[in-house]
Amino acid sequence: METENNAVKPAASKSLVIPCSTVFISSFCIMVLELVAGRAIAPHLGSSLYTWTSVIGVVLAGITIGNWLGGRIADHFQPRKALSFLFAIAAVSCVTTVALNNFAGKWIWLWQFSWPTRILLHVSVVFLLPSTLLGTISPVVAKMALQRGLPTGRTVGDIYAWGAAGSIAGTFAAGYYLIATMGTTAIIWVVGGVMMLMALLYGAKLWSSRVCALFFLASLTMGVSPWQWTQEAGVKLGLRKTPNPVAIYEDETQYCHIVIGKVSGTSDRRVFLQDRLIHSEILMGDISRLWYFYEQIMAAVTHRFAKGKDKPSFMVIGGGGYVLPRYLEKFWPGSTIDVIEIDPGVTKAAKAAFGLDPQTTINTISLDARNHVNELIERKSRGEKVKSYDFIYEDALNDYSIPYQLTTRQFNEKIASILTPDGIYMVELIDIFDSGLFLGAFVNTLKQTFSFVSVISKTDVGTQSRNTFVVIAANRNLDLENVCAGYEINESLWHLNSSDMAKLEERAKGMILTDDYAPVENLITPLSLQDADDQIILMHRAKGRKLAEQAENLARAGNLSASLDKLGELAATATLASPKAYFVVASIFVDSGKMNEALETYQHAVNHISKEQVGDQMSAIHYNFAVRLKEAGRLEKAAEQFRLAIDGYLDILSKNPQSIDACMHLGDIFAENGNFKEAVKYFQKAVDLKPGDFNNNLTLIQAFEAQEQLDEAIKAAQKAEEYLSNSNQQEKAAKMRQYIDFLELAKKQPKNQ
């Protein structure tokens, strides 16, 4: 008896080529979109367990819904016409995917949700529709194949097999080649084009396919063509990203989207962005200047404990803009500096536009840090000679994407095994102290491996806001008191004491991060909630900037009343932005010789905003109002505003004795009123708090000069020059030496000259 399979004729088998090819292409496209989805949303949402969970879940949900709908469509419509229509609207959905992804990142209503929910909603809005439409293809293709009279089991099996093969091919093609070669947006357009071509192949004569094809071509023109009008239209419709005016380099790698921007018009100052986060900042040609707090702390600790070491060895986990590695290369030439940077595109970008010398002595290992450390330990276990490091820095943890494998006890033990006996491990991370879940768990975990763990942060951020923490670990006691003395640190330091550390341990409930249990995404959830609030604030600021610009333009036109109306609206909607706007508008009137209008502007500010609304900025309003009143000869009212400003700044100092800004403003107020003795007291306090600030030192010296206390001025200048010289600020130290010469000369001159 002949079996059903043996009865299949070769000619009939060939009839499955078209159905199998169709399902292969549709499955290929859907997996490419799934891989692209994770990269496309990264500039808005970062890349984390939450993002990939949402992408996979939403795409699978779309396929499920699509399969359900596709089966019913197959029962009611002729397959070829149905496939033409489904491919056509799937192509159109790619257009909406590009636009919705660009718009969704700006929708305020999404920011009110928790971080995981916001990610899920964003992904659903953008990718559920195309996933659903592509999911309808397979059932319709199966119906078309079965109509050819082939055995049911074999036909269905072939359709499933070719669909799975397409999914596999799409996954590898996107992950290993397409994303890095073409970029996410270009891939979405290509996928849409492929689906549009399939629609026309199945039904070029159908009016629905032709309409969709025209719409797709028009959208494609506005999305990718080089003409000015199409670029402007594409941005408005969301088919293109809004051009970044500061970008000088842009690339999409297999790991992230990189942008390097020039952010200063007067000097070549650049920032290095990976996905949505600024990783590094640099003034080109001046690698000795570190802009970020954590880099300054790491450098200061290194300088203290590298003394006596001829050529210390360094490992830096996470290259980014290669700022810290280049700093180490400059101050310890000839030393071993190994940078573990998984993404070769990051290193390429740093060389292309961020000042990394192609002939650098820095050794880059393009590998996951955990894998590289494992290799070192494996080689060591085989008896090979493996270098140990005096300093290891981890700069790979941010507040949206944390490689959990670099946070666990097992990884810490591996790090300890490649450190020298007196080696130091430093890690930068971001958290909110009052929640402190991730920071607490991280510190608890480090204590399982290292006998000494300390944390340094900034004092001016507060315990309820996101903050940068530098965690320092070693298997010996480290004296970190005044560790930054002699180095220009831009922030006031907070050394967490034993009580602070105990609070962190309690908040984390003693959690130890391990390879089996490291819920880092859950631990940083408070950060994402605060980010949502910050994004809403940014939107209000954007509206505030628009109102401020309108007020400024009206002031330039001499329209005081209309300008004040705009400032009043600004004070009501974006209060924190209003003081600066009032200052600018008042200055416009002063520059135009309209002092009365300027005074009326300040009076309007005093009447419409309060200290409860703008905090410390209210004191600045009173101070600037007082200065203008004094210039106008209205001395009694000026004295009243000066008094209010003094009371405000004294209140700030009572709450934060480390406020340099309050000290300098108090000194300015007293100097403005001729009370230089009181001014010197506050200028001196500001200098004591931040001795490396050139301008504050100069102000103190000039206050002594105003009292003809040249000996005191010279002493202050000499002290400043010594500090600047010791803190590697040679150019400023030279300027201070010149000023000392000027003071010495002035001292020799007779007073009547």
Short mmCIF file of N, CA and C in Angstrom, two decimals, residues 595-654:
data_model
loop_
_atom_site.label_atom_id
_atom_site.label_comp_id
_atom_site.label_asym_id
_atom_site.label_seq_id
_atom_site.Cartn_x
_atom_site.Cartn_y
_atom_site.Cartn_z
N MET A 595 16.23 102.66 32.89
CA MET A 595 16.39 102.18 34.25
C MET A 595 15.05 102.00 34.95
N ASN A 596 14.09 102.90 34.71
CA ASN A 596 12.79 102.77 35.37
C ASN A 596 12.10 101.46 34.99
N GLU A 597 12.18 101.11 33.71
CA GLU A 597 11.58 99.85 33.27
C GLU A 597 12.30 98.66 33.92
N ALA A 598 13.63 98.75 34.07
CA ALA A 598 14.38 97.68 34.72
C ALA A 598 13.94 97.52 36.18
N LEU A 599 13.77 98.67 36.87
CA LEU A 599 13.34 98.61 38.28
C LEU A 599 11.93 98.05 38.39
N GLU A 600 11.09 98.41 37.44
CA GLU A 600 9.72 97.87 37.45
C GLU A 600 9.73 96.36 37.21
N THR A 601 10.67 95.90 36.39
CA THR A 601 10.80 94.46 36.15
C THR A 601 11.18 93.73 37.44
N TYR A 602 12.16 94.26 38.17
CA TYR A 602 12.54 93.63 39.44
C TYR A 602 11.41 93.69 40.46
N GLN A 603 10.69 94.80 40.49
CA GLN A 603 9.56 94.90 41.41
C GLN A 603 8.49 93.86 41.08
N HIS A 604 8.29 93.65 39.78
CA HIS A 604 7.35 92.62 39.33
C HIS A 604 7.80 91.24 39.82
N ALA A 605 9.12 90.99 39.77
CA ALA A 605 9.66 89.70 40.23
C ALA A 605 9.40 89.51 41.73
N VAL A 606 9.66 90.56 42.51
CA VAL A 606 9.45 90.48 43.96
C VAL A 606 7.98 90.25 44.28
N ASN A 607 7.10 90.81 43.47
CA ASN A 607 5.66 90.68 43.72
C ASN A 607 5.10 89.33 43.30
N HIS A 608 5.72 88.68 42.31
CA HIS A 608 5.11 87.48 41.71
C HIS A 608 5.79 86.17 42.07
N ILE A 609 6.98 86.21 42.63
CA ILE A 609 7.62 84.97 43.06
C ILE A 609 8.10 85.12 44.50
N SER A 610 8.27 83.99 45.16
CA SER A 610 8.64 84.02 46.57
C SER A 610 9.74 83.01 46.84
N LYS A 611 10.31 83.07 48.04
CA LYS A 611 11.38 82.15 48.43
C LYS A 611 10.87 80.72 48.45
N GLU A 612 9.61 80.53 48.81
CA GLU A 612 9.05 79.18 48.85
C GLU A 612 9.03 78.56 47.46
N GLN A 613 8.92 79.41 46.43
CA GLN A 613 8.85 78.91 45.06
C GLN A 613 10.22 78.69 44.43
N VAL A 614 11.13 79.61 44.65
CA VAL A 614 12.42 79.55 43.96
C VAL A 614 13.60 79.33 44.89
N GLY A 615 13.34 79.21 46.20
CA GLY A 615 14.40 78.90 47.14
C GLY A 615 15.48 79.96 47.19
N ASP A 616 16.73 79.50 47.07
CA ASP A 616 17.89 80.38 47.22
C ASP A 616 17.95 81.49 46.17
N GLN A 617 17.28 81.29 45.03
CA GLN A 617 17.34 82.30 43.97
C GLN A 617 16.69 83.62 44.38
N MET A 618 15.81 83.56 45.39
CA MET A 618 15.14 84.79 45.83
C MET A 618 16.14 85.80 46.36
N SER A 619 17.17 85.32 47.03
CA SER A 619 18.19 86.22 47.56
C SER A 619 18.91 86.93 46.42
N ALA A 620 19.15 86.24 45.33
CA ALA A 620 19.80 86.86 44.18
C ALA A 620 18.91 87.94 43.56
N ILE A 621 17.59 87.70 43.57
CA ILE A 621 16.67 88.72 43.05
C ILE A 621 16.76 89.99 43.89
N HIS A 622 16.71 89.83 45.22
CA HIS A 622 16.82 91.00 46.10
C HIS A 622 18.15 91.72 45.89
N TYR A 623 19.23 90.96 45.74
CA TYR A 623 20.55 91.57 45.58
C TYR A 623 20.63 92.39 44.29
N ASN A 624 20.22 91.80 43.17
CA ASN A 624 20.29 92.51 41.90
C ASN A 624 19.35 93.72 41.87
N PHE A 625 18.18 93.57 42.49
CA PHE A 625 17.25 94.70 42.60
C PHE A 625 17.90 95.83 43.39
N ALA A 626 18.59 95.48 44.47
CA ALA A 626 19.25 96.49 45.32
C ALA A 626 20.34 97.23 44.55
N VAL A 627 21.13 96.50 43.77
CA VAL A 627 22.21 97.14 43.01
C VAL A 627 21.64 98.16 42.03
N ARG A 628 20.55 97.78 41.33
CA ARG A 628 19.94 98.71 40.37
C ARG A 628 19.31 99.90 41.07
N LEU A 629 18.70 99.68 42.23
CA LEU A 629 18.12 100.79 43.00
C LEU A 629 19.21 101.77 43.44
N LYS A 630 20.34 101.22 43.84
CA LYS A 630 21.46 102.07 44.26
C LYS A 630 21.97 102.90 43.10
N GLU A 631 22.06 102.27 41.92
CA GLU A 631 22.50 103.00 40.73
C GLU A 631 21.53 104.13 40.38
N ALA A 632 20.25 103.92 40.67
CA ALA A 632 19.23 104.92 40.36
C ALA A 632 19.12 105.98 41.45
N GLY A 633 19.91 105.84 42.52
CA GLY A 633 19.90 106.82 43.59
C GLY A 633 18.79 106.64 44.60
N ARG A 634 18.09 105.52 44.54
CA ARG A 634 17.00 105.25 45.50
C ARG A 634 17.58 104.43 46.65
N LEU A 635 18.33 105.11 47.48
CA LEU A 635 19.18 104.45 48.47
C LEU A 635 18.38 103.78 49.59
N GLU A 636 17.31 104.41 50.01
CA GLU A 636 16.54 103.82 51.12
C GLU A 636 15.94 102.48 50.73
N LYS A 637 15.36 102.43 49.55
CA LYS A 637 14.77 101.17 49.10
C LYS A 637 15.87 100.16 48.77
N ALA A 638 17.02 100.66 48.28
CA ALA A 638 18.14 99.76 48.00
C ALA A 638 18.61 99.09 49.29
N ALA A 639 18.70 99.88 50.37
CA ALA A 639 19.12 99.32 51.65
C ALA A 639 18.17 98.22 52.11
N GLU A 640 16.88 98.41 51.85
CA GLU A 640 15.88 97.39 52.24
C GLU A 640 16.10 96.10 51.47
N GLN A 641 16.37 96.21 50.17
CA GLN A 641 16.60 95.01 49.36
C GLN A 641 17.92 94.34 49.71
N PHE A 642 18.95 95.15 50.02
CA PHE A 642 20.22 94.57 50.47
C PHE A 642 20.00 93.76 51.75
N ARG A 643 19.20 94.31 52.67
CA ARG A 643 18.95 93.62 53.94
C ARG A 643 18.24 92.29 53.69
N LEU A 644 17.25 92.30 52.78
CA LEU A 644 16.54 91.05 52.47
C LEU A 644 17.49 90.02 51.84
N ALA A 645 18.40 90.51 50.99
CA ALA A 645 19.37 89.60 50.36
C ALA A 645 20.30 89.01 51.42
N ILE A 646 20.80 89.85 52.34
CA ILE A 646 21.69 89.37 53.40
C ILE A 646 20.99 88.33 54.27
N ASP A 647 19.75 88.62 54.65
CA ASP A 647 18.99 87.67 55.48
C ASP A 647 18.84 86.34 54.75
N GLY A 648 18.59 86.41 53.45
CA GLY A 648 18.41 85.18 52.68
C GLY A 648 19.68 84.35 52.61
N TYR A 649 20.82 85.00 52.34
CA TYR A 649 22.08 84.26 52.23
C TYR A 649 22.55 83.74 53.59
N LEU A 650 22.29 84.50 54.66
CA LEU A 650 22.62 84.01 56.00
C LEU A 650 21.79 82.78 56.35
N ASP A 651 20.54 82.78 55.91
CA ASP A 651 19.67 81.61 56.14
C ASP A 651 20.21 80.40 55.38
N ILE A 652 20.71 80.64 54.17
CA ILE A 652 21.30 79.53 53.40
C ILE A 652 22.51 78.97 54.14
N LEU A 653 23.37 79.86 54.65
CA LEU A 653 24.57 79.40 55.36
C LEU A 653 24.23 78.67 56.65
N SER A 654 23.14 79.07 57.30
CA SER A 654 22.75 78.38 58.54
C SER A 654 22.34 76.94 58.26
#
